[in-house]
Short mmCIF file of C-alpha atoms in Angstrom, two decimals:
data_model
loop_
_atom_site.label_atom_id
_atom_site.label_comp_id
_atom_site.label_asym_id
_atom_site.label_seq_id
_atom_site.Cartn_x
_atom_site.Cartn_y
_atom_site.Cartn_z
CA MET A 1 100.44 81.57 63.06
CA GLU A 2 100.70 83.32 59.76
CA LYS A 3 97.80 85.48 60.88
CA VAL A 4 98.75 85.71 64.47
CA ILE A 5 102.04 87.29 64.50
CA PRO A 6 101.17 90.04 62.06
CA ASP A 7 98.06 90.78 64.17
CA ARG A 8 100.83 90.83 67.17
CA LEU A 9 103.00 92.94 65.63
CA SER A 10 100.39 95.29 64.69
CA THR A 11 99.02 95.48 67.98
CA LEU A 12 102.53 96.61 69.31
CA GLY A 13 102.88 99.23 66.31
CA HIS A 14 100.56 101.70 68.59
CA PRO A 15 103.13 103.34 70.75
CA ALA A 16 100.69 103.82 73.56
CA ARG A 17 100.15 100.08 73.40
CA LEU A 18 103.46 99.25 73.18
CA ALA A 19 104.14 101.47 76.30
CA VAL A 20 101.58 99.14 78.12
CA PHE A 21 102.95 96.16 76.83
CA ARG A 22 106.67 97.31 77.82
CA LEU A 23 105.87 98.15 81.46
CA LEU A 24 104.48 94.72 82.06
CA MET A 25 107.43 93.10 80.42
CA ARG A 26 109.51 95.33 82.73
CA ARG A 27 107.61 93.94 85.77
CA TYR A 28 107.18 89.90 84.68
CA PRO A 29 106.24 87.70 86.08
CA ASP A 30 104.08 90.33 88.56
CA ARG A 31 100.40 90.68 87.78
CA ILE A 32 100.08 94.87 87.98
CA PRO A 33 96.89 96.40 88.86
CA ALA A 34 94.89 98.59 86.05
CA THR A 35 94.95 101.68 88.58
CA GLU A 36 98.68 101.34 88.49
CA ILE A 37 99.21 100.93 84.98
CA ALA A 38 97.05 104.03 84.44
CA MET A 39 99.15 105.97 86.77
CA ALA A 40 102.40 105.04 85.64
CA LEU A 41 101.70 105.96 81.89
CA ASP A 42 99.15 108.95 82.51
CA LEU A 43 96.32 107.07 80.82
CA LYS A 44 92.32 107.52 81.50
CA PRO A 45 90.83 104.24 83.05
CA ASN A 46 88.63 103.66 79.86
CA THR A 47 91.72 104.38 77.26
CA LEU A 48 93.79 102.08 79.14
CA SER A 49 90.80 99.38 79.08
CA ASN A 50 90.79 99.82 75.48
CA TYR A 51 94.64 99.34 75.04
CA VAL A 52 94.55 96.26 77.38
CA ASN A 53 91.73 94.63 75.56
CA ALA A 54 93.81 94.86 72.25
CA LEU A 55 96.67 93.30 73.86
CA MET A 56 94.07 90.61 74.87
CA GLN A 57 92.82 90.13 71.75
CA ALA A 58 96.42 89.76 70.44
CA GLY A 59 97.18 87.02 72.77
CA LEU A 60 99.76 89.03 74.50
CA VAL A 61 98.69 89.60 77.89
CA THR A 62 96.37 88.19 80.36
CA GLN A 63 93.68 89.21 83.01
CA GLU A 64 93.14 88.16 86.40
CA ARG A 65 90.45 89.65 88.94
CA VAL A 66 91.70 89.88 92.42
CA GLY A 67 88.84 91.07 94.50
CA THR A 68 87.33 94.18 92.74
CA SER A 69 91.07 94.99 90.94
CA LEU A 70 91.74 93.83 87.52
CA ARG A 71 95.36 92.79 87.44
CA TYR A 72 97.64 92.18 84.16
CA SER A 73 100.63 90.24 83.28
CA VAL A 74 102.19 89.53 79.68
CA ASP A 75 101.51 85.73 78.30
CA MET A 76 105.00 84.84 78.07
CA ASP A 77 104.43 81.78 76.34
CA ALA A 78 102.84 83.93 73.38
CA VAL A 79 105.79 86.45 73.60
CA ARG A 80 108.86 83.83 73.17
CA GLN A 81 106.51 82.22 70.27
CA THR A 82 106.23 85.75 68.58
CA PHE A 83 110.12 86.17 69.08
CA ASP A 84 110.80 82.70 67.90
CA TYR A 85 109.00 83.30 64.79
CA LEU A 86 111.15 86.47 64.05
CA LEU A 87 114.09 84.64 64.75
CA LEU A 88 113.49 81.80 62.45
CA ASP A 89 111.78 83.82 59.94
CA CYS A 90 113.83 87.08 60.02
CA CYS A 91 117.08 86.03 61.11
CA ARG A 92 116.67 82.47 59.55
CA GLY A 93 117.59 80.87 62.68
CA ARG A 94 121.19 82.45 63.04
CA PRO A 95 121.53 83.22 66.86
CA GLU A 96 124.73 84.99 66.01
CA LEU A 97 122.31 87.99 64.50
CA CYS A 98 119.45 88.10 66.78
CA ALA A 99 119.80 86.35 70.07
CA PRO A 100 120.75 88.32 73.11
CA SER A 101 124.33 88.82 74.24
CA PRO A 102 125.36 86.56 76.75
CA LEU A 103 125.89 87.66 80.57
CA ASN A 104 128.09 90.88 79.93
CA GLY A 105 129.61 89.51 76.76
CA VAL A 106 130.77 85.72 78.23
CA ASP A 107 128.67 82.66 77.99
CA ALA A 108 127.88 82.22 81.82
CA HIS A 109 127.75 78.35 81.03
CA ALA A 110 131.09 78.25 79.94
CA ALA A 111 132.97 80.52 82.35
CA LYS A 112 134.18 78.08 85.00
CA ALA A 113 136.67 80.58 86.64
CA PRO A 114 135.14 82.45 89.37
CA ARG A 115 134.77 86.30 88.28
CA THR A 116 133.05 89.83 89.95
CA TYR A 117 129.93 90.57 88.87
CA ASN A 118 128.92 94.19 88.85
CA VAL A 119 125.38 94.83 90.44
CA LEU A 120 122.83 97.60 90.43
CA PHE A 121 119.77 98.28 92.83
CA ILE A 122 117.15 101.11 91.76
CA CYS A 123 114.35 102.39 93.91
CA THR A 124 112.94 106.17 93.32
CA GLY A 125 114.54 107.88 96.29
CA ASN A 126 117.26 105.77 97.05
CA SER A 127 117.02 106.25 100.47
CA ALA A 128 115.87 103.09 102.01
CA ARG A 129 115.12 99.95 100.46
CA SER A 130 117.77 100.23 97.75
CA ILE A 131 120.45 101.46 100.24
CA PHE A 132 119.45 98.49 101.86
CA ALA A 133 120.30 96.30 99.08
CA GLU A 134 123.59 97.83 98.49
CA ALA A 135 125.09 97.37 102.17
CA LEU A 136 123.58 93.75 102.22
CA LEU A 137 125.24 92.38 99.09
CA LYS A 138 128.37 94.41 99.79
CA GLN A 139 128.10 92.61 103.38
CA LEU A 140 127.29 89.28 102.35
CA GLY A 141 128.74 88.84 98.74
CA GLY A 142 132.14 89.94 99.87
CA ASP A 143 134.56 90.56 96.86
CA ARG A 144 132.24 88.65 94.32
CA PHE A 145 130.25 91.45 93.70
CA ASN A 146 130.75 94.92 92.87
CA VAL A 147 127.70 96.88 94.30
CA PHE A 148 125.67 99.94 93.73
CA SER A 149 122.49 101.56 94.17
CA ALA A 150 120.80 104.47 92.61
CA GLY A 151 117.41 106.67 92.42
CA THR A 152 115.46 107.81 89.57
CA ARG A 153 114.81 110.97 91.57
CA PRO A 154 116.90 110.41 94.78
CA ARG A 155 116.43 112.33 97.84
CA SER A 156 119.39 114.26 98.96
CA GLN A 157 119.83 112.69 102.45
CA LEU A 158 119.62 108.85 103.33
CA ASN A 159 116.64 108.22 105.60
CA PRO A 160 117.77 108.22 109.29
CA ALA A 161 115.35 105.20 110.28
CA ALA A 162 117.31 103.12 107.61
CA LEU A 163 120.67 103.88 108.64
CA GLU A 164 119.94 103.13 111.97
CA VAL A 165 118.63 99.71 110.98
CA LEU A 166 122.03 99.09 109.13
CA ARG A 167 124.16 100.55 112.02
CA GLN A 168 122.30 97.83 114.60
CA ASN A 169 123.08 94.97 111.71
CA GLY A 170 126.61 95.81 111.92
CA HIS A 171 127.05 97.80 108.46
CA ASP A 172 129.61 100.10 107.57
CA ILE A 173 127.52 103.50 106.37
CA SER A 174 130.45 105.57 105.99
CA ASP A 175 130.47 105.47 102.12
CA LEU A 176 126.78 105.19 101.49
CA ARG A 177 125.04 108.29 99.86
CA ALA A 178 122.05 108.98 97.47
CA LYS A 179 122.79 108.74 93.86
CA ASN A 180 120.94 109.51 90.78
CA VAL A 181 120.70 106.45 87.98
CA SER A 182 122.12 109.04 85.53
CA GLU A 183 125.25 108.80 87.19
CA PHE A 184 125.52 105.01 85.92
CA GLN A 185 124.35 105.94 82.35
CA ALA A 186 127.09 108.14 81.70
CA PRO A 187 130.59 107.41 80.01
CA GLY A 188 132.55 105.16 82.01
CA ALA A 189 130.45 104.12 84.24
CA PRO A 190 130.55 100.16 85.27
CA LYS A 191 128.91 97.77 82.96
CA PHE A 192 126.54 95.92 85.08
CA ASP A 193 125.69 92.19 84.90
CA PHE A 194 122.65 92.45 87.04
CA VAL A 195 120.22 95.40 87.64
CA PHE A 196 117.31 95.32 89.97
CA THR A 197 114.64 97.50 91.12
CA VAL A 198 112.99 97.17 94.86
CA CYS A 199 109.99 99.77 94.41
CA ASN A 200 107.35 99.72 92.07
CA GLN A 201 107.66 103.18 90.85
CA ALA A 202 111.08 102.67 89.55
CA ALA A 203 110.13 99.41 87.77
CA ASN A 204 107.25 101.27 86.17
CA GLU A 205 109.55 104.39 84.57
CA ASP A 206 110.85 103.59 81.07
CA CYS A 207 114.56 103.87 81.62
CA PRO A 208 117.07 103.65 78.71
CA ALA A 209 118.41 100.11 77.81
CA TRP A 210 121.60 99.07 79.87
CA PRO A 211 124.48 98.28 77.87
CA GLY A 212 125.49 94.73 77.67
CA GLN A 213 121.64 93.64 78.21
CA PRO A 214 122.34 92.90 81.96
CA VAL A 215 120.04 90.41 83.59
CA SER A 216 117.15 92.37 85.40
CA ALA A 217 114.43 91.60 87.74
CA HIS A 218 112.08 93.14 90.12
CA TRP A 219 112.04 92.54 93.75
CA GLY A 220 109.56 95.19 94.93
CA MET A 221 108.25 95.64 98.32
CA PRO A 222 106.67 98.27 100.29
CA ASP A 223 108.09 101.51 101.02
CA PRO A 224 108.87 101.50 104.97
CA VAL A 225 109.28 105.25 104.59
CA LYS A 226 105.43 105.43 103.88
CA ALA A 227 104.33 103.32 107.00
CA GLU A 228 101.90 104.89 108.94
CA GLY A 229 101.15 103.92 112.94
CA THR A 230 102.80 104.38 116.06
CA GLU A 231 106.62 105.03 116.05
CA ALA A 232 107.17 101.18 116.91
CA GLN A 233 105.35 100.10 113.93
CA LYS A 234 107.19 102.44 111.32
CA ARG A 235 110.53 101.23 112.88
CA LEU A 236 109.38 97.72 112.15
CA ALA A 237 108.42 98.57 108.73
CA PHE A 238 112.12 99.25 108.31
CA GLN A 239 113.05 95.95 109.68
CA GLN A 240 110.99 93.94 107.61
CA ALA A 241 112.13 95.87 104.46
CA TYR A 242 115.75 95.25 105.63
CA GLY A 243 114.89 91.65 106.55
CA ALA A 244 113.09 90.62 103.15
CA LEU A 245 115.93 91.84 101.46
CA ARG A 246 118.45 89.97 103.17
CA ASN A 247 116.73 86.86 102.44
CA ARG A 248 116.63 87.90 98.74
CA ILE A 249 120.11 88.67 98.71
CA LEU A 250 121.45 85.42 100.63
CA THR A 251 119.71 83.83 98.09
CA PHE A 252 120.85 85.53 95.36
CA SER A 253 124.67 85.37 96.45
CA SER A 254 124.55 81.93 96.82
CA LEU A 255 123.27 80.92 93.28
CA PRO A 256 126.12 79.06 91.10
CA PHE A 257 126.90 81.83 88.58
CA GLU A 258 129.60 80.02 86.97
CA THR A 259 127.22 76.85 86.16
CA LEU A 260 124.14 78.90 85.06
CA ASP A 261 123.49 79.88 81.47
CA ARG A 262 121.63 83.13 81.03
CA MET A 263 118.03 81.68 80.95
CA SER A 264 118.56 80.07 84.21
CA LEU A 265 119.91 82.96 85.57
CA GLN A 266 116.88 84.86 84.71
CA LYS A 267 114.59 82.76 86.05
CA ALA A 268 116.60 82.39 89.42
CA VAL A 269 116.34 85.97 89.76
CA ASP A 270 112.63 86.28 89.10
CA ASP A 271 111.95 83.58 91.46
CA ILE A 272 113.84 85.62 94.35
CA GLY A 273 111.69 88.58 93.57
CA GLN A 274 108.35 86.11 94.37
CA THR A 275 109.77 85.37 97.74
CA HIS A 276 110.57 86.52 101.09
CA THR A 277 108.36 89.77 100.92
CA GLY A 278 107.64 90.40 104.40
CA GLU A 279 110.12 88.59 107.11
CA THR A 280 111.65 90.87 109.71
CA ALA A 281 114.84 91.19 110.54
#
């Protein structure tokens, strides 16, 4: 261990290798194709190969072949081992110095009284998937949640097909609009308890850390806006995205927040992101 940890820290000391590692951490527990990583970080394939090989040699990243594609994920056991070593050695086992903050400054395990949670859904365009998620949690979660959505590069208008799906399912769309994520990073913005990305491109982008260390997860799914085929097939893509998000949000909104600690909440939202990927509405 005395050699392993310094080797890992040295490997992460290279800015580009650290960028790869951070992207994989943001997307955990997904396994990300090499082509997607290279595109997100603007790296040549052979350069990316050198970086991930170094991360694998350090034991921080694992590789899996799916058909002709190589996919990568962080080795979370090794990551925890590294952080535990730093906590025990550098912080001398004092969690009040180094441990992550509890959910919005409140120990979720100790908080018995129900409270309202602030939730943000992020996509690139903020025209369909994140709008679906915002409308669904507002409808299904009631007054337990303050719900927002935003885009890293929002479109000026919401997608008409997405709005039609929402109308058909009885949602009030009068206050829905496309918003830039910077709106929620400005002074006076809500302090979020949960932040979810619902498209891969937004999850791959390196955004500033959110104040208060909200619980975050990636609930990626195909972009219905890019669906091809007949008009019926395109409409079906929007219905499937809506249905998949509805099932995820039903599961999320039924979690016993007041009795779960932060680690349990994190595992729960990660698990939700691995299910309900294509059901119809």
